[in-house]
Amino acid sequence: MKELGSHVETHSPQVSMMMERILLGVLSLSGWIIPSICLHRQYHYVADLKTWTEAASYCRRTYTDLVSIENTEGMNQLMNTVSSSSNSSEVWIGLYSGIVWRWSDGYRGTGSRYRNWRTSYNEPDFSSGTQLDPEFVVVNERMNWSSAQRYCRENFTDLATVRNDTENQEIKRFVPCGDWAWIGLFRDPNFNWSDGSNYKFSYWDNADNPLGSLTHVCAVAMQRSGKWRAFDCERRLPFVCYSLPANRQVVRLRMKPEDSSLDLNDPAVKADILKKLQDRLETKVAGATLKWREQPDGKVFFKEGKSSKKKERKKTEL
């Protein structure tokens, strides 16, 4: 987070009344005084073997959070960090997902939790995904799951919901030996980053990522390729945290109060101006704070020289 200083002092009702005359000028400048911010994240490899939850807690206590990857540059930085550590294992990153399986037709009654995963292959897989007296119909046309769902809804009721072994055996009769057929069970690809970043960049491995009966999966970066895989969050692995270095910037502020008798160096006035700027800054940069840079004589504001094109304007630095 950006840290520009420490917030101090409060303001009085009397000063607030005086400040109304210069508030408009302060707010019009507040957008200008907040510069474009670009923080370079620092990555930290941690060799301790922890579950994903333990790793996330450690990163939040010690740094900022588990690493989140937003672009190729971030992936390269992650790989460089892992390589320099001589690590030979996968590492936890901040991506995770809760797995909630649902039936396409919305069925939630008796048998809605029935599952018959092919355990010899540890199905289901991360890369793949009728009501009271159903009648099953086989469609001998190859489609992806979404197209199959749409076709069934347009021509029948929906993709098949399977509630028990009897219905499962009935469906098996329609499927040629060694072949596969879509049913209505699916899950939402609801991946999230631990620090709340948007999930817009991905680097998943093309290999299968078995889910089995897991209710949560967490992402690892493979040691050699950097590609991501989905693992059981209870595994114990090394991990990578990130931190944001403190960034201090000096910004000049010019002000011209309508009331020329107002002393901007009055402690109460300075505190009130600072609070209003701080409040506006918080809407732009979370966690940033401001403080005045005082001159040797203790003053903050001073008049510009006569040679300035903008006479009588007062300026200071934050």
XYZ file of C-alpha atoms in Angstrom:
318
model
C 0.000 0.000 0.000
C 1.069 3.587 -0.568
C 2.155 5.281 2.613
C 2.737 9.002 2.259
C 3.032 9.813 5.947
C 1.056 9.773 9.193
C -2.361 11.291 9.860
C -2.462 13.677 12.833
C -4.626 16.319 14.502
C -8.367 16.990 14.475
C -10.421 19.991 13.458
C -12.856 22.236 15.308
C -16.359 23.404 14.243
C -15.096 26.996 13.993
C -12.333 26.024 11.612
C -14.788 23.963 9.560
C -16.875 27.091 8.998
C -13.814 28.970 7.758
C -12.839 26.037 5.592
C -16.118 26.170 3.655
C -14.712 29.181 1.768
C -11.700 27.257 0.493
C -13.161 23.747 0.372
C -14.116 24.026 -3.292
C -10.528 24.847 -4.206
C -9.215 21.951 -2.125
C -11.533 19.405 -3.710
C -10.802 20.609 -7.223
C -7.104 20.050 -6.572
C -7.485 16.759 -4.728
C -7.748 14.765 -7.936
C -4.522 16.393 -9.177
C -2.508 15.694 -6.046
C -3.094 11.925 -6.236
C -0.487 10.722 -8.731
C -0.631 7.569 -10.770
C 0.699 4.768 -8.602
C 2.539 1.682 -9.779
C 3.943 -0.527 -7.047
C 6.473 -3.219 -7.855
C 5.620 -6.290 -5.840
C 8.353 -8.191 -4.061
C 8.034 -12.002 -4.021
C 9.215 -14.115 -1.088
C 9.774 -17.868 -1.299
C 9.053 -19.693 1.974
C 10.435 -23.221 2.272
C 8.275 -24.241 5.270
C 5.776 -26.961 4.347
C 2.262 -25.738 5.106
C -1.313 -26.333 3.993
C -2.754 -23.640 1.725
C -4.704 -22.063 4.603
C -1.641 -22.050 6.865
C 0.448 -20.537 4.070
C -2.110 -17.781 3.464
C -2.186 -16.936 7.190
C 1.616 -16.816 7.340
C 1.843 -14.506 4.312
C -0.756 -12.130 5.738
C 1.061 -11.923 9.070
C 4.547 -11.566 7.629
C 4.094 -9.853 4.244
C 0.886 -8.970 2.355
C -0.648 -12.254 1.129
C -0.012 -15.352 -0.954
C 1.169 -14.314 -4.394
C -1.490 -13.422 -6.980
C -0.554 -13.416 -10.673
C -2.134 -10.841 -12.966
C -0.013 -11.094 -16.129
C 2.927 -12.802 -17.850
C 5.377 -10.458 -16.149
C 4.129 -11.649 -12.776
C 4.508 -15.286 -13.865
C 8.101 -14.663 -14.920
C 8.839 -12.996 -11.596
C 7.336 -15.963 -9.765
C 9.433 -18.439 -11.749
C 12.605 -16.439 -11.106
C 11.842 -16.361 -7.393
C 11.232 -20.105 -7.227
C 14.273 -20.934 -9.372
C 16.627 -18.833 -7.249
C 15.528 -20.778 -4.167
C 16.687 -24.113 -5.658
C 13.180 -25.417 -4.987
C 12.295 -28.764 -6.546
C 8.639 -28.890 -5.537
C 5.367 -27.284 -6.494
C 4.556 -24.095 -4.562
C 1.263 -22.730 -3.311
C -0.010 -19.555 -4.955
C -3.033 -17.534 -3.851
C -5.670 -19.047 -6.173
C -8.430 -21.238 -4.715
C -11.914 -22.508 -5.537
C -14.883 -23.894 -3.647
C -16.414 -26.835 -5.522
C -20.213 -26.986 -5.533
C -21.738 -29.572 -7.868
C -25.255 -28.891 -9.180
C -27.665 -30.510 -11.595
C -28.513 -28.639 -14.781
C -32.284 -28.829 -14.165
C -31.871 -27.401 -10.654
C -32.955 -30.600 -8.879
C -32.187 -30.536 -5.120
C -34.463 -33.264 -3.799
C -33.774 -36.799 -2.657
C -30.772 -38.244 -4.454
C -29.420 -34.882 -5.595
C -26.136 -35.722 -3.856
C -25.763 -39.058 -5.615
C -22.338 -39.453 -7.244
C -20.712 -42.340 -9.080
C -17.271 -41.032 -9.962
C -14.869 -43.353 -11.748
C -12.484 -43.848 -8.827
C -9.837 -45.724 -10.803
C -9.128 -42.459 -12.623
C -9.880 -40.268 -9.607
C -12.667 -38.574 -11.528
C -14.086 -35.976 -11.849
C -11.446 -33.890 -13.484
C -10.841 -30.160 -13.227
C -10.800 -29.750 -16.994
C -14.190 -31.440 -17.574
C -17.143 -31.058 -16.078
C -36.255 -35.282 -15.344
C -37.456 -34.853 -12.157
C -39.724 -37.440 -10.400
C -40.094 -40.096 -13.127
C -37.519 -39.340 -15.803
C -37.308 -40.895 -19.229
C -33.791 -40.928 -20.627
C -33.060 -40.287 -24.285
C -29.641 -40.689 -25.868
C -28.521 -38.102 -28.457
C -25.932 -39.555 -30.835
C -24.300 -36.255 -31.690
C -21.037 -34.986 -30.268
C -21.178 -31.583 -28.568
C -19.510 -29.767 -25.718
C -21.417 -29.672 -22.411
C -22.970 -26.215 -22.915
C -24.236 -27.112 -26.402
C -25.611 -30.413 -25.106
C -27.433 -28.591 -22.304
C -28.969 -26.131 -24.753
C -30.021 -28.934 -27.136
C -31.720 -30.908 -24.356
C -33.578 -27.867 -23.092
C -34.807 -27.003 -26.573
C -35.875 -30.528 -27.526
C -36.574 -32.356 -24.254
C -36.418 -31.203 -20.619
C -32.749 -30.972 -19.689
C -29.554 -32.992 -19.409
C -30.079 -36.097 -17.282
C -30.152 -35.902 -13.512
C -28.942 -39.129 -11.891
C -30.290 -39.779 -8.387
C -29.403 -43.397 -7.638
C -27.736 -46.569 -8.885
C -30.863 -47.682 -10.746
C -30.966 -44.544 -12.886
C -27.215 -44.730 -13.362
C -27.483 -48.276 -14.697
C -30.324 -47.237 -17.011
C -28.174 -44.492 -18.519
C -25.233 -46.863 -18.944
C -27.354 -49.009 -21.293
C -27.472 -46.120 -23.760
C -23.738 -45.442 -23.799
C -21.527 -47.595 -26.082
C -18.795 -49.500 -24.251
C -15.715 -47.346 -23.777
C -17.511 -44.155 -24.791
C -18.686 -41.170 -22.743
C -21.938 -39.190 -22.533
C -22.749 -35.880 -20.872
C -25.122 -35.761 -17.882
C -26.419 -32.692 -16.097
C -23.921 -32.469 -13.225
C -21.725 -29.368 -13.348
C -19.873 -26.870 -11.180
C -19.183 -23.172 -11.561
C -15.550 -22.160 -12.309
C -15.499 -19.799 -9.338
C -11.769 -19.252 -8.806
C -10.631 -16.436 -6.533
C -7.336 -14.915 -5.405
C -6.599 -14.886 -1.697
C -6.005 -11.106 -1.684
C -9.253 -10.360 -3.555
C -7.627 -9.580 -6.910
C -9.715 -10.175 -10.039
C -9.243 -13.568 -11.652
C -8.568 -12.454 -15.235
C -5.211 -14.082 -16.044
C -4.674 -17.858 -16.013
C -1.803 -20.226 -16.713
C -3.334 -23.677 -16.246
C -1.535 -26.848 -17.221
C -3.219 -28.925 -19.928
C -2.798 -32.060 -17.805
C -5.707 -33.476 -15.814
C -6.316 -31.975 -12.402
C -8.257 -34.665 -10.469
C -10.836 -33.372 -8.003
C -12.315 -36.591 -6.647
C -14.813 -35.680 -3.910
C -12.976 -32.524 -2.783
C -15.019 -29.523 -1.694
C -12.119 -27.081 -2.152
C -9.051 -26.997 -4.357
C -6.081 -24.662 -4.259
C -3.612 -23.801 -6.997
C 0.062 -24.611 -7.194
C 2.687 -23.489 -9.693
C 4.732 -26.376 -11.070
C 8.451 -26.110 -10.397
C 9.695 -26.497 -13.968
C 7.004 -25.021 -16.198
C 5.283 -22.618 -13.816
C 1.966 -23.975 -15.103
C -0.827 -24.152 -12.561
C -2.480 -27.291 -11.192
C -5.381 -27.739 -8.767
C -4.444 -29.687 -5.621
C -6.060 -30.708 -2.366
C -5.635 -27.642 -0.104
C -4.519 -29.888 2.791
C -1.256 -30.873 1.120
C 1.862 -29.467 2.739
C 3.998 -27.519 0.298
C 6.365 -24.527 0.200
C 4.775 -21.293 -0.993
C 5.390 -17.797 -2.299
C 4.195 -14.605 -0.590
C 4.297 -11.058 -1.898
C 4.749 -7.655 -0.275
C 4.300 -4.075 -1.403
C 7.165 -1.711 -0.559
C 6.338 1.564 1.155
C 6.242 4.400 -1.348
C 6.610 8.036 -0.339
C 5.924 10.905 -2.711
C 6.048 14.664 -2.357
C 3.241 16.644 -3.992
C 3.048 20.439 -4.276
C -0.269 22.093 -3.508
C -1.240 25.658 -4.465
C -4.219 27.292 -2.780
C -5.917 30.662 -3.030
C -8.508 31.161 -0.267
C -11.322 33.601 -0.959
C -10.763 35.161 2.465
C -7.235 36.627 2.339
C -7.272 37.068 6.112
C -7.419 33.318 6.663
C -4.099 32.055 8.081
C -3.389 28.742 6.380
C -0.547 28.098 8.835
C -2.936 28.102 11.768
C -2.604 24.570 13.270
C -6.370 24.029 13.268
C -6.686 25.197 9.657
C -3.818 22.974 8.530
C -5.337 20.001 10.305
C -8.730 20.596 8.708
C -7.272 20.918 5.204
C -5.260 17.765 5.740
C -8.308 15.809 6.883
C -10.332 16.819 3.830
C -7.475 15.835 1.534
C -7.049 12.573 3.434
C -10.728 11.728 3.075
C -10.577 12.302 -0.673
C -7.350 10.322 -0.986
C -8.926 7.314 0.719
C -11.436 7.058 -2.138
C -8.543 6.765 -4.606
C -5.780 4.854 -2.814
C -6.676 2.491 0.037
C -4.305 2.622 3.008
C -2.519 5.837 1.959
C -1.951 8.639 4.473
C -0.732 12.222 4.263
C 1.302 14.601 6.367
C 2.559 18.149 5.882
C 6.207 18.803 5.111
C 7.100 21.671 7.428
C 9.711 24.328 6.736
C 12.542 25.017 9.260
C 10.422 27.766 10.842
C 7.573 25.315 11.389
C 5.366 26.789 8.661
C 3.749 24.762 5.900
C 2.271 27.401 3.583
C 4.237 30.347 2.198
C 3.570 33.010 -0.374
C 5.125 32.735 -3.799
C 7.574 35.427 -4.856
C 6.498 38.427 -6.946
C 8.217 36.970 -9.989
C 5.709 34.164 -10.087
C 3.015 34.419 -12.724
C 0.478 33.368 -10.132
C 0.826 36.076 -7.533
C -0.705 35.835 -4.097
C -1.161 32.072 -4.466
C -0.002 30.014 -1.567
C 1.588 26.619 -1.945
C 2.864 23.804 0.214
C 4.131 20.249 -0.072
C 2.502 17.043 1.109
